[in-house]
Amino acid sequence: EPNLKAGIGILIDKKYRKKGYASKALSLLITYCFEILNLTELFCNISEDNKLSMKLFQKHRFKIIGKKKNICSLTLLTK
């Protein structure tokens, strides 16, 4: 089985932050990527000082797999 992976990210305008939109969007994106596209891995790179994004992705089971120059690399593997 091939290793099908994709990088993802979310950008929410400041006036719409902290309303749950990013969490809902990420949840839908994860479901779509794994169940419809049959990907095996999702990854993202987040600035270490972006605490809200780090919290969001970790809430959705992404794990930190490395750090380089203040950038954290996170990954989520299929179930």
mmCIF file of N, CA and C in Angstrom:
data_model
loop_
_atom_site.group_PDB
_atom_site.id
_atom_site.type_symbol
_atom_site.label_atom_id
_atom_site.label_comp_id
_atom_site.label_asym_id
_atom_site.label_seq_id
_atom_site.Cartn_x
_atom_site.Cartn_y
_atom_site.Cartn_z
ATOM 1 N N GLU A 1 0.851 -1.193 0.000
ATOM 2 C CA GLU A 1 0.000 0.000 0.000
ATOM 3 C C GLU A 1 0.884 1.239 0.000
ATOM 4 N N PRO A 2 0.617 2.173 -0.884
ATOM 5 C CA PRO A 2 1.459 3.374 -0.961
ATOM 6 C C PRO A 2 1.307 4.271 0.261
ATOM 7 N N ASN A 3 2.357 5.032 0.520
ATOM 8 C CA ASN A 3 2.348 5.996 1.611
ATOM 9 C C ASN A 3 1.820 7.317 1.061
ATOM 10 N N LEU A 4 0.536 7.563 1.235
ATOM 11 C CA LEU A 4 -0.104 8.760 0.707
ATOM 12 C C LEU A 4 -0.243 9.779 1.820
ATOM 13 N N LYS A 5 0.477 10.893 1.694
ATOM 14 C CA LYS A 5 0.417 11.906 2.739
ATOM 15 C C LYS A 5 0.226 13.286 2.142
ATOM 16 N N ALA A 6 -0.224 14.211 2.992
ATOM 17 C CA ALA A 6 -0.457 15.579 2.550
ATOM 18 C C ALA A 6 -0.160 16.537 3.687
ATOM 19 N N GLY A 7 0.322 17.714 3.324
ATOM 20 C CA GLY A 7 0.519 18.783 4.290
ATOM 21 C C GLY A 7 -0.737 19.634 4.363
ATOM 22 N N ILE A 8 -1.101 20.046 5.566
ATOM 23 C CA ILE A 8 -2.300 20.859 5.734
ATOM 24 C C ILE A 8 -2.020 22.051 6.640
ATOM 25 N N GLY A 9 -2.889 23.026 6.555
ATOM 26 C CA GLY A 9 -2.810 24.197 7.410
ATOM 27 C C GLY A 9 -4.150 24.908 7.398
ATOM 28 N N ILE A 10 -4.359 25.741 8.370
ATOM 29 C CA ILE A 10 -5.613 26.485 8.482
ATOM 30 C C ILE A 10 -5.286 27.942 8.779
ATOM 31 N N LEU A 11 -5.989 28.834 8.097
ATOM 32 C CA LEU A 11 -5.843 30.259 8.345
ATOM 33 C C LEU A 11 -7.235 30.829 8.596
ATOM 34 N N ILE A 12 -7.426 31.412 9.761
ATOM 35 C CA ILE A 12 -8.707 32.003 10.145
ATOM 36 C C ILE A 12 -8.483 33.488 10.420
ATOM 37 N N ASP A 13 -9.291 34.335 9.810
ATOM 38 C CA ASP A 13 -9.212 35.771 10.056
ATOM 39 C C ASP A 13 -9.388 36.059 11.548
ATOM 40 N N LYS A 14 -8.664 37.042 12.056
ATOM 41 C CA LYS A 14 -8.666 37.344 13.495
ATOM 42 C C LYS A 14 -10.063 37.536 14.072
ATOM 43 N N LYS A 15 -10.955 38.158 13.327
ATOM 44 C CA LYS A 15 -12.288 38.423 13.878
ATOM 45 C C LYS A 15 -13.140 37.158 14.022
ATOM 46 N N TYR A 16 -12.695 36.031 13.426
ATOM 47 C CA TYR A 16 -13.445 34.781 13.519
ATOM 48 C C TYR A 16 -12.756 33.731 14.390
ATOM 49 N N ARG A 17 -11.644 34.098 14.998
ATOM 50 C CA ARG A 17 -10.915 33.148 15.846
ATOM 51 C C ARG A 17 -11.629 32.934 17.180
ATOM 52 N N LYS A 18 -11.316 31.806 17.808
ATOM 53 C CA LYS A 18 -11.859 31.412 19.120
ATOM 54 C C LYS A 18 -13.372 31.233 19.084
ATOM 55 N N LYS A 19 -13.888 30.800 17.926
ATOM 56 C CA LYS A 19 -15.317 30.522 17.777
ATOM 57 C C LYS A 19 -15.561 29.056 17.405
ATOM 58 N N GLY A 20 -14.475 28.262 17.320
ATOM 59 C CA GLY A 20 -14.609 26.846 16.998
ATOM 60 C C GLY A 20 -14.535 26.529 15.509
ATOM 61 N N TYR A 21 -14.406 27.550 14.671
ATOM 62 C CA TYR A 21 -14.373 27.304 13.229
ATOM 63 C C TYR A 21 -13.155 26.488 12.804
ATOM 64 N N ALA A 22 -12.001 26.804 13.339
ATOM 65 C CA ALA A 22 -10.776 26.084 12.957
ATOM 66 C C ALA A 22 -10.859 24.623 13.376
ATOM 67 N N SER A 23 -11.370 24.373 14.563
ATOM 68 C CA SER A 23 -11.487 22.992 15.044
ATOM 69 C C SER A 23 -12.445 22.192 14.175
ATOM 70 N N LYS A 24 -13.574 22.785 13.828
ATOM 71 C CA LYS A 24 -14.549 22.101 12.976
ATOM 72 C C LYS A 24 -13.958 21.861 11.585
ATOM 73 N N ALA A 25 -13.301 22.876 11.034
ATOM 74 C CA ALA A 25 -12.689 22.730 9.712
ATOM 75 C C ALA A 25 -11.624 21.642 9.709
ATOM 76 N N LEU A 26 -10.783 21.611 10.745
ATOM 77 C CA LEU A 26 -9.729 20.606 10.825
ATOM 78 C C LEU A 26 -10.329 19.213 10.960
ATOM 79 N N SER A 27 -11.360 19.084 11.763
ATOM 80 C CA SER A 27 -12.031 17.795 11.930
ATOM 81 C C SER A 27 -12.591 17.293 10.600
ATOM 82 N N LEU A 28 -13.264 18.161 9.870
ATOM 83 C CA LEU A 28 -13.817 17.784 8.561
ATOM 84 C C LEU A 28 -12.706 17.436 7.573
ATOM 85 N N LEU A 29 -11.634 18.201 7.595
ATOM 86 C CA LEU A 29 -10.513 17.955 6.696
ATOM 87 C C LEU A 29 -9.850 16.605 6.982
ATOM 88 N N ILE A 30 -9.666 16.293 8.249
ATOM 89 C CA ILE A 30 -9.076 15.004 8.634
ATOM 90 C C ILE A 30 -9.953 13.856 8.142
ATOM 91 N N THR A 31 -11.246 13.951 8.390
ATOM 92 C CA THR A 31 -12.177 12.911 7.944
ATOM 93 C C THR A 31 -12.122 12.748 6.434
ATOM 94 N N TYR A 32 -12.174 13.841 5.706
ATOM 95 C CA TYR A 32 -12.139 13.799 4.245
ATOM 96 C C TYR A 32 -10.839 13.165 3.732
ATOM 97 N N CYS A 33 -9.722 13.597 4.290
ATOM 98 C CA CYS A 33 -8.428 13.087 3.839
ATOM 99 C C CYS A 33 -8.264 11.588 4.074
ATOM 100 N N PHE A 34 -8.703 11.110 5.228
ATOM 101 C CA PHE A 34 -8.512 9.696 5.551
ATOM 102 C C PHE A 34 -9.614 8.801 4.971
ATOM 103 N N GLU A 35 -10.850 9.258 5.001
ATOM 104 C CA GLU A 35 -11.959 8.390 4.583
ATOM 105 C C GLU A 35 -12.283 8.482 3.094
ATOM 106 N N ILE A 36 -12.114 9.637 2.492
ATOM 107 C CA ILE A 36 -12.444 9.799 1.074
ATOM 108 C C ILE A 36 -11.196 9.689 0.189
ATOM 109 N N LEU A 37 -10.138 10.389 0.574
ATOM 110 C CA LEU A 37 -8.909 10.361 -0.227
ATOM 111 C C LEU A 37 -8.005 9.174 0.105
ATOM 112 N N ASN A 38 -8.286 8.483 1.203
ATOM 113 C CA ASN A 38 -7.505 7.323 1.642
ATOM 114 C C ASN A 38 -6.035 7.650 1.883
ATOM 115 N N LEU A 39 -5.770 8.852 2.403
ATOM 116 C CA LEU A 39 -4.400 9.200 2.768
ATOM 117 C C LEU A 39 -3.974 8.400 3.990
ATOM 118 N N THR A 40 -2.679 8.248 4.164
ATOM 119 C CA THR A 40 -2.164 7.510 5.319
ATOM 120 C C THR A 40 -1.555 8.424 6.371
ATOM 121 N N GLU A 41 -1.278 9.688 5.989
ATOM 122 C CA GLU A 41 -0.639 10.604 6.932
ATOM 123 C C GLU A 41 -0.946 12.048 6.557
ATOM 124 N N LEU A 42 -1.164 12.856 7.571
ATOM 125 C CA LEU A 42 -1.269 14.305 7.412
ATOM 126 C C LEU A 42 -0.158 14.938 8.221
ATOM 127 N N PHE A 43 0.406 16.037 7.730
ATOM 128 C CA PHE A 43 1.454 16.705 8.488
ATOM 129 C C PHE A 43 1.291 18.212 8.387
ATOM 130 N N CYS A 44 1.891 18.923 9.319
ATOM 131 C CA CYS A 44 1.881 20.382 9.297
ATOM 132 C C CYS A 44 3.148 20.893 9.975
ATOM 133 N N ASN A 45 3.493 22.115 9.674
ATOM 134 C CA ASN A 45 4.619 22.791 10.310
ATOM 135 C C ASN A 45 4.083 24.076 10.926
ATOM 136 N N ILE A 46 4.306 24.248 12.216
ATOM 137 C CA ILE A 46 3.747 25.372 12.953
ATOM 138 C C ILE A 46 4.854 26.073 13.724
ATOM 139 N N SER A 47 4.843 27.386 13.663
ATOM 140 C CA SER A 47 5.789 28.169 14.453
ATOM 141 C C SER A 47 5.602 27.834 15.929
ATOM 142 N N GLU A 48 6.712 27.602 16.608
ATOM 143 C CA GLU A 48 6.671 27.196 18.010
ATOM 144 C C GLU A 48 5.928 28.208 18.892
ATOM 145 N N ASP A 49 5.952 29.481 18.513
ATOM 146 C CA ASP A 49 5.284 30.492 19.326
ATOM 147 C C ASP A 49 3.797 30.652 18.990
ATOM 148 N N ASN A 50 3.295 29.892 18.029
ATOM 149 C CA ASN A 50 1.876 29.926 17.681
ATOM 150 C C ASN A 50 1.125 28.924 18.564
ATOM 151 N N LYS A 51 0.932 29.324 19.807
ATOM 152 C CA LYS A 51 0.366 28.421 20.821
ATOM 153 C C LYS A 51 -1.041 27.941 20.468
ATOM 154 N N LEU A 52 -1.868 28.827 19.890
ATOM 155 C CA LEU A 52 -3.238 28.425 19.554
ATOM 156 C C LEU A 52 -3.258 27.326 18.490
ATOM 157 N N SER A 53 -2.429 27.465 17.464
ATOM 158 C CA SER A 53 -2.377 26.431 16.427
ATOM 159 C C SER A 53 -1.803 25.130 16.970
ATOM 160 N N MET A 54 -0.765 25.229 17.797
ATOM 161 C CA MET A 54 -0.199 24.016 18.396
ATOM 162 C C MET A 54 -1.262 23.280 19.196
ATOM 163 N N LYS A 55 -1.999 24.015 20.005
ATOM 164 C CA LYS A 55 -3.060 23.420 20.830
ATOM 165 C C LYS A 55 -4.142 22.787 19.953
ATOM 166 N N LEU A 56 -4.531 23.491 18.894
ATOM 167 C CA LEU A 56 -5.560 22.992 17.988
ATOM 168 C C LEU A 56 -5.160 21.659 17.359
ATOM 169 N N PHE A 57 -3.972 21.609 16.769
ATOM 170 C CA PHE A 57 -3.554 20.383 16.085
ATOM 171 C C PHE A 57 -3.320 19.237 17.073
ATOM 172 N N GLN A 58 -2.796 19.523 18.241
ATOM 173 C CA GLN A 58 -2.593 18.468 19.229
ATOM 174 C C GLN A 58 -3.933 17.961 19.757
ATOM 175 N N LYS A 59 -4.914 18.832 19.852
ATOM 176 C CA LYS A 59 -6.270 18.425 20.256
ATOM 177 C C LYS A 59 -6.825 17.398 19.270
ATOM 178 N N HIS A 60 -6.416 17.522 18.013
ATOM 179 C CA HIS A 60 -6.888 16.609 16.970
ATOM 180 C C HIS A 60 -5.892 15.468 16.724
ATOM 181 N N ARG A 61 -5.128 15.115 17.762
ATOM 182 C CA ARG A 61 -4.255 13.932 17.796
ATOM 183 C C ARG A 61 -2.980 14.051 16.962
ATOM 184 N N PHE A 62 -2.611 15.238 16.502
ATOM 185 C CA PHE A 62 -1.323 15.409 15.845
ATOM 186 C C PHE A 62 -0.230 15.336 16.904
ATOM 187 N N LYS A 63 0.863 14.706 16.567
ATOM 188 C CA LYS A 63 1.997 14.544 17.477
ATOM 189 C C LYS A 63 3.209 15.283 16.940
ATOM 190 N N ILE A 64 3.942 15.924 17.833
ATOM 191 C CA ILE A 64 5.180 16.596 17.444
ATOM 192 C C ILE A 64 6.226 15.537 17.120
ATOM 193 N N ILE A 65 6.809 15.653 15.926
ATOM 194 C CA ILE A 65 7.834 14.674 15.530
ATOM 195 C C ILE A 65 9.203 15.319 15.371
ATOM 196 N N GLY A 66 9.273 16.637 15.499
ATOM 197 C CA GLY A 66 10.561 17.302 15.393
ATOM 198 C C GLY A 66 10.432 18.809 15.497
ATOM 199 N N LYS A 67 11.575 19.441 15.722
ATOM 200 C CA LYS A 67 11.641 20.900 15.789
ATOM 201 C C LYS A 67 12.897 21.360 15.065
ATOM 202 N N LYS A 68 12.754 22.465 14.322
ATOM 203 C CA LYS A 68 13.899 23.020 13.615
ATOM 204 C C LYS A 68 13.690 24.526 13.479
ATOM 205 N N LYS A 69 14.610 25.304 14.015
ATOM 206 C CA LYS A 69 14.548 26.761 13.930
ATOM 207 C C LYS A 69 13.185 27.305 14.342
ATOM 208 N N ASN A 70 12.716 26.927 15.516
ATOM 209 C CA ASN A 70 11.454 27.398 16.081
ATOM 210 C C ASN A 70 10.212 26.948 15.324
ATOM 211 N N ILE A 71 10.349 25.961 14.456
ATOM 212 C CA ILE A 71 9.209 25.392 13.749
ATOM 213 C C ILE A 71 9.018 23.964 14.234
ATOM 214 N N CYS A 72 7.798 23.650 14.650
ATOM 215 C CA CYS A 72 7.478 22.296 15.088
ATOM 216 C C CYS A 72 6.843 21.544 13.924
ATOM 217 N N SER A 73 7.294 20.337 13.701
ATOM 218 C CA SER A 73 6.692 19.458 12.698
ATOM 219 C C SER A 73 5.792 18.487 13.433
ATOM 220 N N LEU A 74 4.545 18.398 12.987
ATOM 221 C CA LEU A 74 3.580 17.511 13.600
ATOM 222 C C LEU A 74 3.043 16.552 12.555
ATOM 223 N N THR A 75 2.591 15.376 12.996
ATOM 224 C CA THR A 75 2.028 14.396 12.069
ATOM 225 C C THR A 75 0.847 13.695 12.709
ATOM 226 N N LEU A 76 -0.048 13.228 11.854
ATOM 227 C CA LEU A 76 -1.191 12.430 12.267
ATOM 228 C C LEU A 76 -1.272 11.269 11.301
ATOM 229 N N LEU A 77 -1.224 10.060 11.822
ATOM 230 C CA LEU A 77 -1.296 8.861 10.997
ATOM 231 C C LEU A 77 -2.721 8.313 11.031
ATOM 232 N N THR A 78 -3.091 7.560 10.000
ATOM 233 C CA THR A 78 -4.417 6.939 10.006
ATOM 234 C C THR A 78 -4.541 6.042 11.211
ATOM 235 N N LYS A 79 -5.782 5.765 11.547
ATOM 236 C CA LYS A 79 -6.072 4.958 12.742
ATOM 237 C C LYS A 79 -5.529 3.553 12.626
#
